């Protein structure tokens, strides 16, 4: 009589346990990455009142089955639906990550590793990627500083926003290329100053500079002089390039014109003036002398630089350097005798001629400024074209096929021109010594086609593949996590940098993991041990999605169905106890 009552009690307890499991599932219906549980029943034990006997061949009787009375029910197992993928919840937070597959994130509390499917992460005060719920560090692999690739060894905390990762180091420009059309009829190309090509470049500290290259036509069709005209800093101030070498001294025949705009300017012997009434001073001979003595100092003086530029403009040149580069035939051994026809002649700078204008007697007693220059240069008139046998250019000879318009080479040999800036050192405003790299400039993408007198030729830093471009220092403007767990930083200098990779753990029997609360699991003997390294999530077909979280895989319809059956089971077991109690009552009532 008492056994049925205790069986009913066991049934009540077991159904209550099942109800506890169901209640926990429903309570966690909105818990991130919660894995639902289910419970199975097992018979508790049996009391055997008679064992089974087999057939008796001698007596001819059959066998008798065992007589066993069950004593109730117990919990067989509580299983976790660990492999059931939860639905996707969109958060648009780049640090919210969902795993698709059977892997687990690895997190650490400073002493031991735990495992979780909860990908709700954030970046803490020191830059560590951590769980939002408890601050446990997300573990992964670090970047090898030499190869800038992932080093897959023992997992460690991912400090993705460390001070060194917040900026991207600058890099000096080392490569460049020139592309486009160089039209031989372009007036810029045929002018005395040539076609100017600007190349933007960076030094090793990330300071920006502009290198000015001039392409000038020659009397040989298809041949051009490429000259390094100057280097400007970020404030467009000229940099001393006296230590810079660019190509070799090449001789290219060229007809060059030196022509004073006599409608607007005239010399009075010492000063170039305008023809206005009253006239205005343009450039004093003393300024020319100062430039010839020390070009850098003269150009650094704002007033002198303005005078020299105005002087160049008066003769049809853009800058004083272009005018200074013009070499003309002039008497070398006796500048004081302009009529000495038997004197040895050579090539000197035009500014050397202008410097002598300030003293009348050096012009053979000829006064009048403009006439004096005409006499010194041996011209019939000021508008006469000066033709030299060979003008010397400090640079390279760029050669095109005159019949096809295709590029042949630099100096007829190489495809590249070398801008040797490595010898150049500039002191920056903050007192640091700025260093440059030699720049290899590729001309293979240039042509000399007809483009209606307009050249499209231009220079670009780096090569077409984007290497050697150079860059300024970059500030971090974003972080992205790829599907394989790779973490990249984006910087405002256009660069991206690998910061690390989120590693994951996989187990032979994930259902054997032990729940620790806070959406955490720990490894057990039945789940398999964690090797401390982890795996790449893509190794077995898994991947990560950012901006989303995995929701609970609890199925409410199934849970409510289980709740109904559990309630009825509990109710039925309670009736066993009630009926057993009534039967005991009848037994007691036998004696009245």
XYZ file of C-alpha atoms in Angstrom:
592
model
C 0.000 0.000 0.000
C 2.812 2.410 0.853
C 4.794 1.806 -2.345
C 2.247 3.531 -4.573
C 2.322 6.576 -2.341
C 6.078 6.873 -2.540
C 5.941 6.303 -6.299
C 3.532 9.209 -6.468
C 5.898 11.334 -4.396
C 8.769 10.468 -6.763
C 6.560 11.390 -9.685
C 5.716 14.747 -8.117
C 9.372 15.545 -7.497
C 10.447 14.548 -10.977
C 7.684 16.523 -12.695
C 8.572 19.477 -10.508
C 12.145 19.227 -11.759
C 10.857 19.135 -15.321
C 8.758 22.203 -14.589
C 11.894 23.921 -13.268
C 13.648 23.245 -16.566
C 10.695 24.547 -18.552
C 10.465 27.635 -16.349
C 14.187 28.369 -16.850
C 13.777 28.052 -20.610
C 10.860 30.474 -20.681
C 12.651 32.882 -18.337
C 15.594 32.984 -20.766
C 13.529 33.339 -23.921
C 15.234 36.711 -24.583
C 18.678 35.876 -23.231
C 21.447 36.382 -25.811
C 22.603 33.049 -27.265
C 20.787 31.031 -24.569
C 20.600 27.324 -25.389
C 17.373 25.663 -24.296
C 17.311 22.541 -22.106
C 15.083 19.531 -22.038
C 14.593 16.776 -19.452
C 13.965 13.078 -19.862
C 12.516 10.607 -17.307
C 13.792 7.195 -16.216
C 12.291 4.466 -14.042
C 13.608 4.768 -10.530
C 13.991 1.109 -9.444
C 12.025 -2.121 -9.137
C 11.297 -4.565 -6.289
C 11.379 -8.125 -7.572
C 8.944 -10.356 -5.696
C 9.624 -13.377 -7.863
C 12.344 -13.961 -10.346
C 11.707 -15.352 -13.783
C 11.906 -19.120 -14.339
C 12.464 -20.973 -17.569
C 10.465 -23.840 -19.122
C 10.837 -27.295 -17.455
C 11.323 -29.996 -20.020
C 10.867 -32.808 -17.497
C 7.532 -31.619 -16.141
C 6.398 -29.989 -19.313
C 5.584 -26.688 -17.612
C 6.309 -23.337 -19.184
C 8.457 -20.499 -17.894
C 7.184 -17.800 -15.570
C 8.086 -14.119 -15.963
C 9.578 -12.152 -13.134
C 7.222 -10.300 -10.864
C 8.497 -6.711 -10.304
C 6.887 -3.747 -8.665
C 8.101 -0.291 -9.727
C 8.979 2.224 -7.063
C 8.642 5.472 -9.036
C 10.450 7.746 -11.483
C 13.643 9.800 -11.555
C 15.379 12.368 -13.777
C 17.220 10.552 -16.542
C 19.052 13.506 -18.149
C 18.870 17.247 -18.660
C 20.066 17.921 -22.196
C 21.155 21.253 -23.688
C 20.287 22.022 -27.307
C 23.813 23.351 -27.819
C 23.859 22.951 -31.599
C 20.536 24.663 -32.227
C 21.192 28.008 -33.890
C 19.259 30.927 -32.445
C 17.607 33.554 -34.600
C 19.354 36.791 -35.612
C 18.811 40.050 -33.753
C 20.025 43.166 -35.577
C 21.752 45.765 -33.378
C 23.970 47.656 -35.891
C 26.682 47.745 -33.225
C 29.961 46.827 -34.961
C 31.166 45.060 -31.819
C 28.119 42.791 -31.617
C 29.102 39.505 -33.245
C 27.136 36.372 -34.038
C 28.745 33.008 -34.707
C 27.245 30.816 -37.395
C 28.407 27.266 -36.761
C 29.315 25.200 -33.713
C 32.202 27.288 -32.368
C 32.430 29.374 -29.170
C 34.092 32.663 -28.334
C 36.915 32.369 -25.817
C 36.835 34.824 -22.898
C 38.999 35.155 -19.830
C 38.436 36.597 -16.361
C 42.138 37.067 -15.710
C 42.623 33.568 -14.323
C 40.885 31.037 -16.540
C 39.237 30.688 -19.908
C 35.504 30.361 -20.436
C 33.465 29.845 -23.587
C 30.381 31.647 -24.783
C 28.081 32.217 -27.714
C 27.229 35.672 -26.409
C 28.919 38.074 -28.825
C 27.846 41.307 -27.160
C 31.233 43.027 -26.866
C 32.602 46.523 -26.263
C 35.988 48.240 -25.963
C 37.013 49.100 -22.403
C 39.015 52.061 -21.104
C 42.401 50.582 -22.051
C 41.320 49.334 -25.463
C 40.525 45.677 -24.677
C 37.697 43.927 -26.485
C 35.500 42.616 -23.656
C 32.062 41.198 -22.818
C 29.510 43.849 -21.976
C 27.897 41.690 -19.266
C 30.915 41.015 -17.060
C 33.964 42.640 -18.633
C 35.721 39.351 -19.408
C 38.407 39.846 -22.087
C 37.809 38.392 -25.541
C 40.734 36.182 -26.506
C 42.396 35.863 -29.871
C 45.628 35.923 -31.818
C 48.051 38.832 -32.115
C 49.794 40.354 -35.130
C 53.446 39.599 -35.837
C 55.030 43.072 -35.968
C 57.608 42.022 -38.567
C 55.361 40.276 -41.088
C 52.096 42.049 -40.099
C 50.303 38.698 -40.295
C 48.425 36.742 -37.632
C 50.563 34.577 -35.357
C 48.403 31.609 -34.329
C 49.790 30.697 -30.938
C 48.353 30.743 -27.415
C 45.340 33.043 -27.247
C 45.672 36.337 -25.382
C 43.458 39.380 -24.742
C 42.731 41.445 -27.860
C 43.785 44.996 -27.053
C 42.620 46.475 -30.306
C 42.651 50.140 -29.292
C 46.018 50.345 -27.618
C 47.876 53.674 -27.940
C 50.119 52.292 -30.682
C 47.081 51.206 -32.712
C 45.342 54.582 -32.550
C 47.664 56.019 -35.185
C 49.159 54.684 -38.388
C 52.837 55.585 -38.919
C 53.828 57.902 -41.784
C 55.812 56.663 -44.727
C 58.030 58.436 -47.231
C 57.097 58.305 -50.907
C 59.382 55.978 -52.858
C 57.541 55.386 -56.143
C 55.656 57.519 -58.648
C 54.452 57.313 -62.203
C 53.695 59.790 -64.964
C 50.805 59.129 -67.320
C 48.811 60.943 -69.971
C 49.418 62.721 -73.264
C 52.251 65.172 -73.935
C 51.066 67.167 -76.945
C 54.046 68.681 -78.777
C 51.885 71.651 -79.818
C 50.931 72.539 -76.271
C 52.093 76.117 -75.712
C 53.072 75.216 -72.161
C 55.467 72.576 -73.476
C 56.989 74.923 -76.064
C 57.290 77.850 -73.648
C 60.546 78.765 -71.983
C 59.345 77.396 -68.658
C 57.947 74.175 -70.107
C 55.045 72.024 -68.973
C 54.945 71.893 -65.175
C 54.111 68.566 -63.530
C 53.451 68.557 -59.808
C 54.162 65.456 -57.764
C 52.712 65.258 -54.262
C 55.009 63.369 -51.911
C 55.637 62.682 -48.232
C 58.782 62.503 -46.158
C 59.429 59.905 -43.440
C 57.690 62.063 -40.806
C 54.526 62.401 -42.854
C 55.014 66.011 -43.962
C 53.601 66.799 -47.384
C 55.676 68.342 -50.173
C 55.183 69.235 -53.818
C 57.938 68.443 -56.302
C 57.796 70.520 -59.486
C 59.036 68.862 -62.664
C 59.265 70.743 -65.957
C 59.075 69.123 -69.391
C 60.563 71.357 -72.063
C 60.560 70.726 -75.787
C 63.791 70.700 -77.785
C 64.645 71.197 -81.432
C 64.795 67.411 -81.833
C 61.262 66.181 -82.395
C 60.227 63.676 -79.747
C 62.927 64.732 -77.281
C 62.154 66.689 -74.119
C 64.154 67.913 -71.206
C 62.832 66.822 -67.799
C 64.059 69.131 -65.044
C 63.575 69.286 -61.288
C 62.323 72.853 -60.838
C 61.871 72.915 -57.094
C 60.402 71.476 -53.927
C 57.683 73.248 -51.933
C 56.635 72.441 -48.381
C 53.071 72.381 -47.010
C 53.067 76.191 -46.847
C 54.293 76.477 -50.461
C 57.642 77.763 -49.227
C 60.624 76.634 -51.324
C 63.003 74.040 -49.912
C 66.736 74.207 -50.549
C 67.422 71.473 -53.118
C 71.077 72.207 -53.716
C 71.986 68.703 -52.484
C 69.469 66.993 -54.753
C 70.609 65.280 -57.949
C 68.163 64.669 -60.744
C 69.543 62.982 -63.795
C 72.751 64.075 -65.453
C 73.833 67.096 -67.449
C 72.399 66.530 -70.896
C 72.796 68.636 -73.991
C 69.708 69.128 -76.115
C 69.636 71.722 -78.922
C 66.910 74.238 -78.404
C 65.995 77.611 -79.813
C 65.413 79.915 -76.886
C 63.890 83.352 -76.886
C 64.901 86.188 -74.603
C 62.521 89.087 -75.123
C 61.823 92.058 -72.878
C 58.265 93.369 -73.065
C 59.356 96.867 -74.053
C 55.744 98.045 -74.084
C 55.583 97.600 -70.319
C 59.184 97.673 -69.061
C 62.517 99.451 -69.575
C 65.937 99.536 -67.941
C 67.446 102.796 -66.715
C 70.869 101.273 -66.220
C 70.403 100.093 -62.620
C 66.741 99.269 -62.242
C 64.058 97.607 -64.329
C 61.050 99.936 -64.333
C 57.576 99.983 -65.772
C 56.621 102.375 -68.553
C 53.888 103.868 -66.405
C 53.794 107.587 -65.718
C 55.319 107.880 -63.239
C 57.299 104.619 -63.647
C 57.372 102.004 -60.911
C 60.434 100.030 -59.858
C 60.256 96.344 -60.786
C 63.679 94.911 -59.925
C 66.917 96.519 -58.816
C 70.248 95.275 -60.092
C 71.315 94.904 -56.441
C 68.575 92.293 -55.985
C 69.921 90.379 -58.988
C 73.399 90.507 -57.465
C 72.000 89.241 -54.144
C 70.310 86.325 -55.911
C 73.470 85.389 -57.810
C 75.410 85.446 -54.545
C 72.912 83.398 -52.481
C 69.688 82.252 -54.231
C 68.146 80.685 -51.108
C 68.558 83.776 -48.948
C 67.298 86.077 -51.685
C 64.174 84.002 -52.277
C 63.520 83.789 -48.542
C 63.251 87.575 -48.458
C 59.674 88.400 -49.417
C 60.479 91.706 -51.121
C 63.452 90.358 -53.059
C 61.503 87.276 -54.128
C 58.705 89.506 -55.467
C 61.217 91.609 -57.430
C 62.871 88.535 -58.935
C 59.533 87.026 -59.950
C 58.526 90.304 -61.604
C 61.867 90.348 -63.461
C 61.205 86.838 -64.787
C 57.677 87.805 -65.862
C 59.019 90.797 -67.785
C 61.012 88.388 -69.965
C 58.237 85.826 -70.369
C 59.230 83.392 -67.626
C 57.154 82.189 -64.680
C 59.919 82.062 -62.076
C 63.362 83.513 -61.561
C 64.790 79.981 -61.513
C 63.572 79.429 -65.078
C 65.132 82.681 -66.194
C 68.325 81.837 -64.340
C 68.491 78.451 -66.100
C 68.603 80.133 -69.517
C 72.142 80.108 -70.871
C 73.183 82.469 -73.663
C 76.308 83.009 -75.663
C 78.331 85.720 -73.966
C 81.928 87.034 -73.809
C 83.601 85.267 -70.914
C 87.126 86.650 -70.696
C 86.357 90.336 -70.911
C 82.898 91.440 -69.789
C 84.090 95.053 -69.854
C 84.489 95.044 -73.604
C 81.278 94.247 -75.374
C 82.825 95.040 -78.757
C 85.714 92.607 -78.458
C 84.673 90.321 -81.290
C 87.775 88.160 -81.024
C 87.170 87.246 -77.367
C 86.425 83.663 -76.397
C 82.695 83.023 -76.038
C 80.763 80.522 -73.945
C 77.475 80.085 -72.112
C 76.569 81.968 -68.973
C 73.409 82.675 -67.061
C 71.230 85.544 -68.245
C 71.266 86.884 -64.687
C 75.026 87.219 -64.923
C 74.390 89.547 -67.826
C 71.718 91.499 -65.941
C 73.996 91.903 -62.956
C 76.389 93.905 -65.108
C 73.692 96.375 -66.147
C 74.126 98.322 -62.911
C 77.402 99.945 -64.012
C 77.399 101.849 -67.291
C 81.105 101.508 -67.961
C 80.922 97.738 -67.988
C 78.747 98.044 -71.049
C 81.381 99.683 -73.131
C 80.140 103.152 -72.289
C 76.719 102.450 -73.780
C 73.911 103.881 -71.673
C 70.171 103.455 -71.830
C 69.479 100.156 -70.071
C 67.589 98.225 -72.760
C 70.148 99.215 -75.405
C 72.900 98.201 -73.006
C 71.507 94.668 -72.646
C 71.098 94.507 -76.415
C 74.733 95.486 -76.886
C 76.041 93.039 -74.282
C 74.132 90.177 -75.828
C 75.186 91.161 -79.311
C 71.647 91.406 -80.644
C 70.375 93.457 -83.550
C 67.255 94.237 -81.504
C 65.676 93.146 -78.290
C 63.124 90.938 -80.022
C 65.743 88.887 -81.792
C 65.609 85.160 -80.999
C 68.683 83.887 -79.246
C 69.745 80.469 -80.533
C 72.368 78.441 -78.727
C 74.248 75.534 -80.214
C 73.371 73.387 -77.164
C 71.511 74.472 -74.066
C 72.513 72.553 -70.964
C 69.711 71.032 -68.901
C 70.165 69.592 -65.436
C 67.845 66.625 -65.665
C 66.788 63.785 -67.942
C 66.124 63.424 -71.642
C 62.622 62.030 -72.237
C 62.391 60.420 -75.664
C 59.287 59.516 -77.689
C 58.954 57.851 -81.084
C 58.232 60.896 -83.264
C 56.324 58.840 -85.858
C 54.242 56.700 -83.467
C 54.003 58.942 -80.421
C 54.917 56.088 -78.076
C 57.335 56.389 -75.193
C 60.855 55.099 -75.874
C 62.780 55.775 -72.691
C 64.565 58.094 -70.311
C 67.917 59.060 -71.812
C 67.041 56.423 -74.400
C 67.656 53.594 -71.924
C 65.518 53.400 -68.783
C 61.770 53.635 -68.233
C 62.229 55.539 -64.991
C 63.745 58.771 -63.765
C 65.255 58.802 -60.267
C 64.555 61.773 -58.023
C 67.341 61.369 -55.478
C 65.948 63.028 -52.378
C 67.572 60.772 -49.782
C 70.437 63.224 -49.347
C 67.951 65.963 -48.488
C 67.252 66.737 -44.819
C 64.759 69.405 -43.757
C 64.196 70.751 -40.264
C 60.451 70.714 -39.568
C 58.630 73.407 -37.562
C 58.744 71.179 -34.467
C 62.509 70.860 -34.754
C 62.641 67.305 -36.116
C 64.886 66.260 -38.962
C 62.720 65.214 -41.875
C 64.090 62.520 -44.179
C 63.128 61.613 -47.718
C 63.346 58.500 -49.862
C 64.685 58.374 -53.395
C 61.683 58.345 -55.737
C 61.607 56.180 -58.852
C 59.331 57.856 -61.421
C 57.950 55.562 -64.150
C 57.135 57.137 -67.539
C 55.912 54.060 -69.426
C 52.267 55.220 -69.349
C 52.986 58.438 -71.297
C 52.387 59.122 -74.991
C 53.034 61.971 -77.429
C 49.752 61.987 -79.335
C 47.833 64.900 -80.811
C 45.339 66.199 -78.260
C 44.382 69.503 -79.877
C 47.235 71.372 -78.266
C 46.350 70.285 -74.726
C 48.550 68.002 -72.625
C 47.016 65.725 -69.997
C 50.280 64.450 -68.637
C 50.517 64.343 -64.856
C 52.350 62.652 -62.006
C 50.907 60.371 -59.320
C 52.685 59.163 -56.213
C 53.046 55.398 -55.816
C 52.751 52.794 -58.535
C 49.478 51.712 -60.221
C 49.155 48.966 -57.575
C 49.241 51.577 -54.793
C 52.694 50.735 -53.443
C 55.271 53.357 -52.474
C 52.679 56.134 -52.307
C 53.829 57.500 -48.975
C 51.449 58.884 -46.420
C 50.971 61.225 -43.505
C 50.373 59.955 -39.988
C 46.876 58.499 -39.755
C 44.309 58.797 -36.975
C 42.008 55.821 -36.410
C 38.524 56.522 -37.756
C 36.967 53.060 -37.615
C 37.286 49.392 -36.712
C 35.791 46.502 -38.688
C 35.613 42.784 -37.937
C 35.639 40.384 -40.882
C 33.744 37.114 -41.177
C 36.908 35.194 -40.262
C 37.375 37.228 -37.066
C 40.130 39.441 -38.480
C 40.027 42.905 -36.908
C 41.103 45.841 -39.075
C 41.500 49.514 -38.220
C 40.843 52.244 -40.780
C 42.831 55.501 -40.649
C 42.242 58.931 -42.134
C 45.375 58.602 -44.282
C 43.642 55.913 -46.325
C 45.421 52.997 -44.697
C 44.062 49.886 -43.023
C 45.945 47.890 -40.438
C 45.429 44.387 -39.071
C 44.990 44.526 -35.284
C 44.361 40.863 -34.436
C 41.998 37.963 -34.969
C 39.245 36.593 -32.751
C 39.969 32.926 -32.128
C 37.225 30.391 -31.386
C 37.049 27.031 -29.615
C 35.426 23.861 -30.902
C 34.676 20.730 -28.876
C 34.164 17.097 -29.798
C 31.067 17.056 -27.578
C 29.786 20.590 -27.104
C 26.810 19.241 -25.148
C 29.277 18.163 -22.485
C 30.136 21.774 -21.624
C 29.102 22.887 -18.177
C 27.027 26.041 -17.792
C 28.541 28.613 -15.434
C 25.943 31.388 -15.614
C 26.450 34.767 -17.320
C 26.087 32.959 -20.662
C 29.373 31.157 -19.989
C 30.454 27.537 -20.325
C 33.486 25.700 -19.052
C 35.146 22.602 -20.465
C 34.613 19.212 -18.815
C 36.108 15.782 -19.250
C 33.152 14.809 -21.419
C 33.296 17.884 -23.682
C 36.991 17.652 -24.443
C 39.770 19.919 -23.285
C 40.640 23.327 -24.774
C 44.202 23.347 -26.137
C 44.850 27.034 -25.369
C 45.239 27.947 -29.054
C 41.821 27.645 -30.613
C 40.941 27.482 -34.280
C 40.100 29.788 -37.171
C 36.316 29.899 -37.381
C 36.369 29.394 -41.144
C 38.321 26.123 -40.829
C 35.099 24.107 -40.510
C 32.784 26.323 -42.526
C 31.714 28.727 -39.784
C 31.802 32.507 -39.944
C 31.038 35.654 -37.956
C 28.477 38.366 -38.623
C 28.864 41.825 -37.099
C 26.081 44.150 -36.068
C 23.878 41.215 -35.050
C 23.497 38.922 -32.036
C 22.334 35.331 -31.703
C 19.016 35.102 -29.893
C 17.790 32.341 -27.585
C 16.830 29.108 -29.338
C 13.885 28.546 -26.957
C 10.735 27.440 -28.835
C 7.822 28.845 -26.806
C 5.215 26.647 -28.501
C 7.157 23.524 -27.546
C 7.725 24.825 -24.040
C 4.012 25.481 -23.452
C 3.171 22.030 -24.776
C 5.706 20.509 -22.433
C 4.238 22.602 -19.635
C 0.756 21.130 -20.242
C 1.981 17.541 -20.213
C 4.090 18.242 -17.144
C 1.125 19.784 -15.346
C -1.074 16.787 -16.132
C 1.620 14.383 -15.060
C 2.029 16.231 -11.787
C -1.743 16.218 -11.311
C -1.969 12.484 -11.968
C 0.812 11.718 -9.484
C -0.949 13.800 -6.865
C -4.053 11.628 -7.414
C -1.979 8.513 -6.669
C -1.126 9.958 -3.273
C -4.770 10.969 -2.651
C -6.172 7.540 -3.582
C -3.468 5.762 -1.582
C -4.384 7.919 1.392
C -8.073 6.953 0.998
C -7.186 3.280 0.891
C -5.108 3.637 4.073
C -8.046 5.374 5.655
C -10.308 2.421 4.802
C -7.732 0.060 6.260
C -7.650 2.002 9.522
C -11.446 2.042 9.604
C -11.627 -1.777 9.629
C -11.399 -1.612 13.412
C -14.013 0.635 14.866
